[in-house]
mmCIF file of C-alpha atoms in Angstrom:
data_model
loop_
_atom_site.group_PDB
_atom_site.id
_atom_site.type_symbol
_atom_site.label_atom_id
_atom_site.label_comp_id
_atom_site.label_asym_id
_atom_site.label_seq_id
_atom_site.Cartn_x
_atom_site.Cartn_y
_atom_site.Cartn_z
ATOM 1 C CA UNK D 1 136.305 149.215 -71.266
ATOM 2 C CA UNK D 2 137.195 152.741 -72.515
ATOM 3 C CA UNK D 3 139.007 154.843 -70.035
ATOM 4 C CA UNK D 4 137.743 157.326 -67.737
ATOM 5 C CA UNK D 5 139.158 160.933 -68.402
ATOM 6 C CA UNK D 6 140.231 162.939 -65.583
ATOM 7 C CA UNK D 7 141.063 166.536 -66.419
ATOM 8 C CA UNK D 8 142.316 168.688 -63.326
ATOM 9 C CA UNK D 9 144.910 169.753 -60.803
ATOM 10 C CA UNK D 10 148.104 168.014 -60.008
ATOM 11 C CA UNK D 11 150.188 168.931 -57.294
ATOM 12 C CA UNK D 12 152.979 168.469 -55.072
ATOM 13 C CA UNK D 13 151.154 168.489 -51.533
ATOM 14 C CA UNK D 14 153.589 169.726 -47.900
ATOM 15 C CA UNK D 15 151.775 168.393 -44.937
ATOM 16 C CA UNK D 16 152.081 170.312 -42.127
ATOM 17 C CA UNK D 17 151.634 168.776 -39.075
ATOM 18 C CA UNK D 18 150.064 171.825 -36.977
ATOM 19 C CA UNK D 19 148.154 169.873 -34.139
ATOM 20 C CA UNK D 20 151.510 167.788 -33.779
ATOM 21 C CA UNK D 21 153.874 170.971 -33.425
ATOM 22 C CA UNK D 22 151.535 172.267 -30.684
ATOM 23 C CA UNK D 23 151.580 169.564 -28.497
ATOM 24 C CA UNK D 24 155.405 168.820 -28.820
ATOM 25 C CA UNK D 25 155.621 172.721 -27.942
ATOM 26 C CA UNK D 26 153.623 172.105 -25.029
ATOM 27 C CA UNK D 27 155.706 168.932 -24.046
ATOM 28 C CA UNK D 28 154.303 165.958 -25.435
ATOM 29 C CA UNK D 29 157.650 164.024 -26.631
ATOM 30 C CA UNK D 30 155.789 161.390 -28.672
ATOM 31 C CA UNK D 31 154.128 164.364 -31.094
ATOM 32 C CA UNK D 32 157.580 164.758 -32.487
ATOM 33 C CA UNK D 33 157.807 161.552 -34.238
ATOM 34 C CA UNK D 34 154.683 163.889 -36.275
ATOM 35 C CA UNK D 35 156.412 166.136 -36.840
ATOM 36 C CA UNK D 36 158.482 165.156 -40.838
ATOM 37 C CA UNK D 37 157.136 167.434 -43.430
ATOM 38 C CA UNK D 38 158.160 166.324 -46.737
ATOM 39 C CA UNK D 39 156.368 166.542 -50.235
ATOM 40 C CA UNK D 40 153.474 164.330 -51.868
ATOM 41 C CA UNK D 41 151.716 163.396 -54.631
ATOM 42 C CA UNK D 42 148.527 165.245 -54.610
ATOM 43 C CA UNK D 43 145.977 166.915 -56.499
ATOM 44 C CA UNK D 44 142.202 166.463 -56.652
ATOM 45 C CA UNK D 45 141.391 165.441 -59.930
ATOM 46 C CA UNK D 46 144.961 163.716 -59.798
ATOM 47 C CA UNK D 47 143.771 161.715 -56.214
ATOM 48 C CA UNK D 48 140.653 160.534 -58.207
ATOM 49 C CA UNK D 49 142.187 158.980 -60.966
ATOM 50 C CA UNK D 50 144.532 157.250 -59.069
ATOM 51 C CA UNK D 51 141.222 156.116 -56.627
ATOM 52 C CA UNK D 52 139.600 155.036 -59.690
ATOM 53 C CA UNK D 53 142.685 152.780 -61.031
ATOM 54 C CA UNK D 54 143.153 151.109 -57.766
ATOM 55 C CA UNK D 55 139.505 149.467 -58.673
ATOM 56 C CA UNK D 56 141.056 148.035 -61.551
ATOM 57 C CA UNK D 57 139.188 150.760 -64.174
ATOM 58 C CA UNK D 58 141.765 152.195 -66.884
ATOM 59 C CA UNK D 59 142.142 155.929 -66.316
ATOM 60 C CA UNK D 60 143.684 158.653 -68.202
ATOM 61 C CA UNK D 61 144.706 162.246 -66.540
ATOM 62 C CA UNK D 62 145.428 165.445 -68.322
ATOM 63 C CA UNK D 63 146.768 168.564 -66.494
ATOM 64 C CA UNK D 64 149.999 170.597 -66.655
ATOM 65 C CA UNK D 65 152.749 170.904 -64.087
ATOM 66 C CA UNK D 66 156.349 171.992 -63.668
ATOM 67 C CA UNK D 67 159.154 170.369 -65.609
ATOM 68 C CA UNK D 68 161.290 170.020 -62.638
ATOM 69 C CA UNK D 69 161.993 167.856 -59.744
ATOM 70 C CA UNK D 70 158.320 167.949 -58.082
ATOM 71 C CA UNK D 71 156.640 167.493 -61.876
ATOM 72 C CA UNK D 72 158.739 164.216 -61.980
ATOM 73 C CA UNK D 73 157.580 163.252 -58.559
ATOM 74 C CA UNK D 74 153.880 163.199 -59.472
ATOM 75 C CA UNK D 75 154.502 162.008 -63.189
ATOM 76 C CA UNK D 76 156.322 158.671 -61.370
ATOM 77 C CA UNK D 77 153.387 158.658 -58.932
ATOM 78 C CA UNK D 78 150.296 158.682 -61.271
ATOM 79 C CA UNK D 79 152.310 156.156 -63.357
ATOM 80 C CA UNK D 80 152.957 153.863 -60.357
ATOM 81 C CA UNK D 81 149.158 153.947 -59.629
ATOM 82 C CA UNK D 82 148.521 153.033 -63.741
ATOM 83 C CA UNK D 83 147.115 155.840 -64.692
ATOM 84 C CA UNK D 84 147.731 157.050 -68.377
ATOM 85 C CA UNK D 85 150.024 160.347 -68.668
ATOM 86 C CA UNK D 86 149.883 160.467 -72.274
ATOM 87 C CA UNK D 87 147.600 163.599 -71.491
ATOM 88 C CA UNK D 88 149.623 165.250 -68.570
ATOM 89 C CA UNK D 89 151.909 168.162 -70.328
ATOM 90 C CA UNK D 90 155.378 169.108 -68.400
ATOM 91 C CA UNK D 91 155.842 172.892 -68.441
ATOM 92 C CA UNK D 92 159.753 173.631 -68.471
ATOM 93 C CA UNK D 93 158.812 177.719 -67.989
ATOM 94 C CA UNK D 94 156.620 177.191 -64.877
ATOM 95 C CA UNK D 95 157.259 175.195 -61.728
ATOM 96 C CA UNK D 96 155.054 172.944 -60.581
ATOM 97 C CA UNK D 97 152.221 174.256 -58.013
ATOM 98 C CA UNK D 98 152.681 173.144 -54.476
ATOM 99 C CA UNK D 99 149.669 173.065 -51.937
ATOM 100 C CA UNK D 100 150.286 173.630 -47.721
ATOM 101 C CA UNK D 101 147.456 171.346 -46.178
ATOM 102 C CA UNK D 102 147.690 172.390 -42.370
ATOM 103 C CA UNK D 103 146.250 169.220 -40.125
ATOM 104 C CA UNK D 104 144.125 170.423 -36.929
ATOM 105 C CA UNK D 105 144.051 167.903 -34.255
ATOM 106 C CA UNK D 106 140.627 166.688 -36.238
ATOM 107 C CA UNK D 107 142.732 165.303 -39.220
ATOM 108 C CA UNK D 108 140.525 168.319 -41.035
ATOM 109 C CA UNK D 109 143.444 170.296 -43.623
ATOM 110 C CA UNK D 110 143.241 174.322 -44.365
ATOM 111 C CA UNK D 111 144.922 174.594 -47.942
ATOM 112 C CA UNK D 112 147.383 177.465 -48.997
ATOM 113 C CA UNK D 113 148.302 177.471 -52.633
ATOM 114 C CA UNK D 114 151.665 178.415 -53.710
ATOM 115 C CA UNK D 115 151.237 180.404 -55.790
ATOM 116 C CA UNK D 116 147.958 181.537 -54.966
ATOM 117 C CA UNK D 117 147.129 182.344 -58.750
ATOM 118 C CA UNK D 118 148.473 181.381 -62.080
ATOM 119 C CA UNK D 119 149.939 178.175 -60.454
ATOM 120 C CA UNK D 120 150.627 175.576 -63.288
ATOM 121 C CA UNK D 121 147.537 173.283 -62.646
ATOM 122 C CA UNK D 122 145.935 176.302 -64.408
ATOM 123 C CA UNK D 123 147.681 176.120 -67.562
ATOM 124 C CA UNK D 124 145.666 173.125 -69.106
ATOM 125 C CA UNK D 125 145.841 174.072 -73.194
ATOM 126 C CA UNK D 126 143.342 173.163 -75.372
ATOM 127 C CA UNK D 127 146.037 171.276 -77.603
ATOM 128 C CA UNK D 128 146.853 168.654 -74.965
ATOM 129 C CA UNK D 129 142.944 167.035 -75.623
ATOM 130 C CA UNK D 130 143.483 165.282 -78.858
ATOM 131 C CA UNK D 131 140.282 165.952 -81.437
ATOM 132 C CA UNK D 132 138.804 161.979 -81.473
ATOM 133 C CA UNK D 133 138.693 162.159 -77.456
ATOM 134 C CA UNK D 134 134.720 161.209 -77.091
ATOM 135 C CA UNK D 135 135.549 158.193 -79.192
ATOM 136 C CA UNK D 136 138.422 157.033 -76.945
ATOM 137 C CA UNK D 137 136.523 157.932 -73.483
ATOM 138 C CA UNK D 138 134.006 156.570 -71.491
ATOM 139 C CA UNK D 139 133.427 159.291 -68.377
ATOM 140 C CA UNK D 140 134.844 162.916 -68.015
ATOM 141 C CA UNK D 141 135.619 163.961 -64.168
ATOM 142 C CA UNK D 142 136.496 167.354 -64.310
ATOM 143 C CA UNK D 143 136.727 170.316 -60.950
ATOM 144 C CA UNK D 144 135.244 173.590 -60.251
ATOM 145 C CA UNK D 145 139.110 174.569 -59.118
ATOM 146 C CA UNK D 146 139.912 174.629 -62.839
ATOM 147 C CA UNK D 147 137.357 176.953 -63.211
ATOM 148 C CA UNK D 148 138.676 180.052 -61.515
ATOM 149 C CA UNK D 149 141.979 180.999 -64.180
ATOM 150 C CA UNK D 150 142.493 180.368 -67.880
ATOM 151 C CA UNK D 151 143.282 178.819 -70.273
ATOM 152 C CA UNK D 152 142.557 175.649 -68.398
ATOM 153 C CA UNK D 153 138.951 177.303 -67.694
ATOM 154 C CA UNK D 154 137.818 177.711 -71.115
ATOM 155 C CA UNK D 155 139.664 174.368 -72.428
ATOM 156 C CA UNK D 156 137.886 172.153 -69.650
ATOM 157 C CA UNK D 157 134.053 174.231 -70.659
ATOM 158 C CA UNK D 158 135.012 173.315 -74.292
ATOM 159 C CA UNK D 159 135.740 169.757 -72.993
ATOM 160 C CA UNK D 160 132.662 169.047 -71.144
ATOM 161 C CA UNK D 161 130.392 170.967 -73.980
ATOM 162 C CA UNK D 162 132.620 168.414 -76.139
ATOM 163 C CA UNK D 163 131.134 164.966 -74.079
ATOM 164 C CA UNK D 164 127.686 166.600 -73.335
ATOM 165 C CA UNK D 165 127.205 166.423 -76.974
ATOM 166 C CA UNK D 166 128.526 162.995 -77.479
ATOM 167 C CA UNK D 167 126.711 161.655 -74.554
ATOM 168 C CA UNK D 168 129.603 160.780 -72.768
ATOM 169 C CA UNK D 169 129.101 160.976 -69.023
ATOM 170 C CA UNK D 170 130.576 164.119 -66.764
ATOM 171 C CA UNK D 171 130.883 164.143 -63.254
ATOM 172 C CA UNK D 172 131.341 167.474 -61.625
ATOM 173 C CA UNK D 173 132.964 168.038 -58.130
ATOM 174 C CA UNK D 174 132.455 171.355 -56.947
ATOM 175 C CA UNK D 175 135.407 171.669 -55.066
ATOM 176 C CA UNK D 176 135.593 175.335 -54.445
ATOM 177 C CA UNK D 177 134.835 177.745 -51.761
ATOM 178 C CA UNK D 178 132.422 180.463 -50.625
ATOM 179 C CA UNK D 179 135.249 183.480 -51.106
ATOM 180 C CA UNK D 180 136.219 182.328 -54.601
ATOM 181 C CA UNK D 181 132.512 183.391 -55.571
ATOM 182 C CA UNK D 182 133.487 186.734 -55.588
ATOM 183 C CA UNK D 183 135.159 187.018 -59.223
ATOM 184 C CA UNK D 184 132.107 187.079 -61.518
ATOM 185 C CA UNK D 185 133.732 185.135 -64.379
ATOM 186 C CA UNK D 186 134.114 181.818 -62.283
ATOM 187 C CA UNK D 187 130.410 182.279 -60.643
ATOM 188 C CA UNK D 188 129.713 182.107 -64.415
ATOM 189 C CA UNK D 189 131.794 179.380 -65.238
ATOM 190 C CA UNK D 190 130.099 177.273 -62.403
ATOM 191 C CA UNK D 191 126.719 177.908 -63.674
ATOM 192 C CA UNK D 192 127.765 176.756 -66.675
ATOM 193 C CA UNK D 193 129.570 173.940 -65.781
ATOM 194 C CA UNK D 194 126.350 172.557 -63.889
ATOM 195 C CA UNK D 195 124.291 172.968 -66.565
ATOM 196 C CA UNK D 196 126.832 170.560 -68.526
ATOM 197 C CA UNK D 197 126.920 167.764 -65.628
ATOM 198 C CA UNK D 198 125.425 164.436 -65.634
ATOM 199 C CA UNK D 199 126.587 163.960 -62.332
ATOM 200 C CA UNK D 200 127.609 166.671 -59.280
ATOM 201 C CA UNK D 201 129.386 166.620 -56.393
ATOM 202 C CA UNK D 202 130.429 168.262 -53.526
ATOM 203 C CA UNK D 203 130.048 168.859 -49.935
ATOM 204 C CA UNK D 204 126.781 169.045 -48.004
ATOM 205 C CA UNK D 205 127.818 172.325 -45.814
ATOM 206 C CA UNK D 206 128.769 174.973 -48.210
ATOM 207 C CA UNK D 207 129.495 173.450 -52.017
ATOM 208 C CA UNK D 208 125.992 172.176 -53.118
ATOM 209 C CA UNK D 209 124.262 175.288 -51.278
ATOM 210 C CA UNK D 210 126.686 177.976 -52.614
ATOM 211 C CA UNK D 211 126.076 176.256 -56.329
ATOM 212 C CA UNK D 212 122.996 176.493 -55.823
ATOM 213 C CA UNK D 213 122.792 179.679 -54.422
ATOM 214 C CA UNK D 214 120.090 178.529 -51.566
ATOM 215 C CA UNK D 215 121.213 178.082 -47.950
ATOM 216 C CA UNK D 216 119.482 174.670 -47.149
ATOM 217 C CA UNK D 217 121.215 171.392 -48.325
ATOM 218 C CA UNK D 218 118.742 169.548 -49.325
ATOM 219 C CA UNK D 219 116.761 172.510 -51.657
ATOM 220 C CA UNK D 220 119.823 173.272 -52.723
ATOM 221 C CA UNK D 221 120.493 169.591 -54.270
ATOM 222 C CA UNK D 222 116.714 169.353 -55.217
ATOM 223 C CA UNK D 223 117.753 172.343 -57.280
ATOM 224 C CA UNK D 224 120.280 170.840 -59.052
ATOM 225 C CA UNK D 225 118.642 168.185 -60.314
ATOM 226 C CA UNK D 226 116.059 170.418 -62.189
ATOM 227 C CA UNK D 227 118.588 170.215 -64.964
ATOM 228 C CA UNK D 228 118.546 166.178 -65.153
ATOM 229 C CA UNK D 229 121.828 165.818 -62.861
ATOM 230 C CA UNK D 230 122.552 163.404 -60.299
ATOM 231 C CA UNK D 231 123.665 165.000 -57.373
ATOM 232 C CA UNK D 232 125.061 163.758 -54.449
ATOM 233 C CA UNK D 233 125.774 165.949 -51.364
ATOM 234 C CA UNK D 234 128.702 164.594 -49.157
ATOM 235 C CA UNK D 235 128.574 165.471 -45.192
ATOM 236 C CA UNK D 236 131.755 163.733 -43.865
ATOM 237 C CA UNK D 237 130.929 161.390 -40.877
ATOM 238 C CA UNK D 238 127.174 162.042 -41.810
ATOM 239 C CA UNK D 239 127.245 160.459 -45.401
ATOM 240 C CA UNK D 240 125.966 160.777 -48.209
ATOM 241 C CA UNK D 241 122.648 161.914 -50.138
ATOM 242 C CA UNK D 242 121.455 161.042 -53.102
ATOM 243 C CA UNK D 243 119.101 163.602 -55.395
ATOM 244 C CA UNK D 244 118.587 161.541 -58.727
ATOM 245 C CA UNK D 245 115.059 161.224 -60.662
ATOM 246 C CA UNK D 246 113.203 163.164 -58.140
ATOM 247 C CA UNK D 247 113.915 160.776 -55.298
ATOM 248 C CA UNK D 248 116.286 161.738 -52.890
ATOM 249 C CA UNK D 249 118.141 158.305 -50.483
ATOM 250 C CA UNK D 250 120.594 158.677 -47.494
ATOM 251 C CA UNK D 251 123.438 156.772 -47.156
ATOM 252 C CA UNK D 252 124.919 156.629 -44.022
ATOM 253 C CA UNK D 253 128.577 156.680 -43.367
ATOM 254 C CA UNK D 254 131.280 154.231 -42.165
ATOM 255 C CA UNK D 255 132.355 154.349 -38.197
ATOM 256 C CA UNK D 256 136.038 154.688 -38.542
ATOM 257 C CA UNK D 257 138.708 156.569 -36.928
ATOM 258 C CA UNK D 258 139.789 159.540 -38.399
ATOM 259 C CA UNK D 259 143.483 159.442 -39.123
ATOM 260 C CA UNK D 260 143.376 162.002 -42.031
ATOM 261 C CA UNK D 261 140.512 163.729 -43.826
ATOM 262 C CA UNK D 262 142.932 164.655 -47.234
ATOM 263 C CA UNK D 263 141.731 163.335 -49.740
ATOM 264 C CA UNK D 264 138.010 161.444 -48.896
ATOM 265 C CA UNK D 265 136.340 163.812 -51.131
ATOM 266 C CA UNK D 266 138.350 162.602 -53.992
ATOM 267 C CA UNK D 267 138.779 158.822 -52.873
ATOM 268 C CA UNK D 268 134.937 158.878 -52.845
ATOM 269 C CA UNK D 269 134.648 160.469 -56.357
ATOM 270 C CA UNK D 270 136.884 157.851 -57.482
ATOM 271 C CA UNK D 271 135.153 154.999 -56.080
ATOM 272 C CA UNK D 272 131.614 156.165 -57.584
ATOM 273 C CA UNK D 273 132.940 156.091 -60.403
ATOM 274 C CA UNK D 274 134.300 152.772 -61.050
ATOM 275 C CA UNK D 275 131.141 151.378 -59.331
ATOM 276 C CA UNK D 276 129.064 152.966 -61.959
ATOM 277 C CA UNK D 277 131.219 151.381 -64.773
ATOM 278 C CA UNK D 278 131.520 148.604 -63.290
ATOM 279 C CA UNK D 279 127.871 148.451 -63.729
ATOM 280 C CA UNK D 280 126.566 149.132 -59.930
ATOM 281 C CA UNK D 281 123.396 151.122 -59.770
ATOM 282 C CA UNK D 282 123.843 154.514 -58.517
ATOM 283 C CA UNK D 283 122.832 153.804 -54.512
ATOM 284 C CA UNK D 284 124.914 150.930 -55.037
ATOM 285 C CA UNK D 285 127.564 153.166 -56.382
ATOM 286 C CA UNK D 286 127.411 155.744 -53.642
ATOM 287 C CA UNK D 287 127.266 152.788 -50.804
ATOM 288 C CA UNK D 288 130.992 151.456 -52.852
ATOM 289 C CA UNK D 289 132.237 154.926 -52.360
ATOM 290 C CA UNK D 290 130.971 155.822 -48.767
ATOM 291 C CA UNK D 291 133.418 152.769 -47.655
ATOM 292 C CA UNK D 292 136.424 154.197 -49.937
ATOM 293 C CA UNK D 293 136.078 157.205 -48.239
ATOM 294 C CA UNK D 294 135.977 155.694 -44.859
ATOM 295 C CA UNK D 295 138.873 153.594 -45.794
ATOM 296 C CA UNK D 296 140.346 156.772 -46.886
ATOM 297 C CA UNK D 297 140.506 158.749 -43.365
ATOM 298 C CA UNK D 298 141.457 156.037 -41.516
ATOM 299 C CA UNK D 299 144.731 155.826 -43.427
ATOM 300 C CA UNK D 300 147.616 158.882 -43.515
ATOM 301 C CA UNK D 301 147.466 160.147 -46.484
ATOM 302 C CA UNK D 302 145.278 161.990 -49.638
ATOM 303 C CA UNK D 303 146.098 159.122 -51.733
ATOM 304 C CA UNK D 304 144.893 156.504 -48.871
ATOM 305 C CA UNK D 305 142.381 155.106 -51.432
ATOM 306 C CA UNK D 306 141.536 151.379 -51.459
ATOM 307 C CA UNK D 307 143.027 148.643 -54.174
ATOM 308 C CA UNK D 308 139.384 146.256 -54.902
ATOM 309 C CA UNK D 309 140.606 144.130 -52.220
ATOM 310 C CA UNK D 310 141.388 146.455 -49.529
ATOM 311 C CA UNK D 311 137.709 147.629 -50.422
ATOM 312 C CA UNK D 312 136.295 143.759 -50.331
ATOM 313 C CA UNK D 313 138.137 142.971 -46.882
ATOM 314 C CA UNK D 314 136.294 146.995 -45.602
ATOM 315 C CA UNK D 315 133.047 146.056 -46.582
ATOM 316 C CA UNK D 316 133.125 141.979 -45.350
ATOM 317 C CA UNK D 317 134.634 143.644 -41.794
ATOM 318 C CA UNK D 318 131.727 146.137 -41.702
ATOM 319 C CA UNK D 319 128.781 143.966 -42.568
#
């Protein structure tokens, strides 16, 4: 099987443990043992490859970060996980972007990028995609996060234009939100990034409406298919919905409890994915991934995603 290509954001992630902190504050002596903030391997696009090679599908990851001490850390840890760096480029005049995901005493995570613009996970070049790519690929999964700065902006368009043509499947995650739709440029990247999907996805509440540009969910998906995508509209705790072919299917989620919410988006991603080269159907594919994603948040961690037989032991338990 040719690899999948994932082309995104790498980062080192600082968890802090806000919900923690307030109730040692307030006296609660077990809350410090909470309390460690130290740095991790993180990244959207990066979380999803590594969720897709822990189902035993090859991967490959392109994206820039710093040539120092926290670009080593996630270099090691996408190599741990098997994925292919060949693509990943080390900047040595930029450090690597770091990400502050503040935990509420839901598990839910408000990010803070540092920097907040012209971060290295925005300095994708159109060199680091070699020319034969569609003939040594078999899926793109790309982000609308690389869609707000250049040059990674204009080398991931020329990317998925690049696989469109060749017929080699792109899945789109949104992954953006409502105040980033101010700039004009990245509303018109996004349009033009759906248009170029074979796949989309993205949150129920605010990504597939704001694409969209309609306030229900469901129109809003319904939408989105108009161009021939797949969409699929995730709602947390909720699940999942399908849009594909003019049919639309709900797939309910997984009762778990929530230890940590980073990362389900991506684990899920991930886990569609491999199903679909693995040869699932698509509500088959979707059902694989609603359990990653519930394996996902019931484990500490954005890179919580399940090996194939963590996955097979989920699934036997919760039949």
């Amino acid at each position: 099987m040719k690899p999948v290509l994932c082309l995104g954001d790498v980062c080192a992630d600082l968890i802090i443990p806000y919900a923690a902190a307030l109730k040692a504050k307030a006296g609660d002596l077990d809350s410090y043992l909470d309390l460690d903030v130290h740095p991790v391997e993180g990244g959207s696009v990066a979380n999803t490859a590594c969720a897709i090679a822990r189902l035993n599908v090859p991967v490959m990851f392109c994206g820039t970060c710093g040539l120092d001490a926290y670009g080593n850390m996630l270099k090691e840890g996408l190599e741990r996980e098997g994925v292919d760096t060949t693509l990943l480029r080390m900047e040595p005049d930029k450090p690597t972007q770091l990400v502050l995901l503040v935990l509420n005493e839901q598990g839910d995570r408000t990010a803070f990028a540092c920097p907040a613009h012209f971060g290295s996970q925005h300095s994708i070049l159109p060199g680091q995609i070699p020319d034969d790519i569609t003939d040594r690929i078999s899926w793109l999964h790309v982000s609308g996060m690389m869609l707000r700065e250049e040059p990674a902006a204009s080398t991931q368009m020329t990317l998925m234009r690049k696989c469109k043509d060749a017929k080699i499947p792109v899945s789109f995650d949104v992954n953006v939100r409502i105040e980033a739709m101010q700039d004009p440029l990245f509303r018109e990247n996004l349009i033009r990034a759906r248009e170029l999907a074979d796949v989309i996805l993205g949150s129920a509440i605010d990504e597939i409406p704001m694409l969209a540009e309609e306030r229900d969910a469901q129109i809003a998906a319904a939408k989105l298919t108009e161009s021939g995508a797949t969409v699929i509209s995730r709602n947390g705790d909720q699940g999942a919905d399908l849009y594909e072919n003019g049919t639309h299917t709900h797939a309910p989620a997984f009762p778990v409890t929530v230890v940590d919410t980073v990362g389900a988006g991506d684990t899920f991603d991930g886990a569609f994915i491999a199903a679909k080269l693995l040869g699932f159907s698509t509500q088959d594919a979707v059902f694989e991934a609603n359990a990653a994603a519930a394996f996902c948040v019931a484990h500490r961690s954005g890179r919580a995603a399940p090996t194939r037989a963590q996955l097979d032991a989920f699934l036997s338990e919760m039949m």
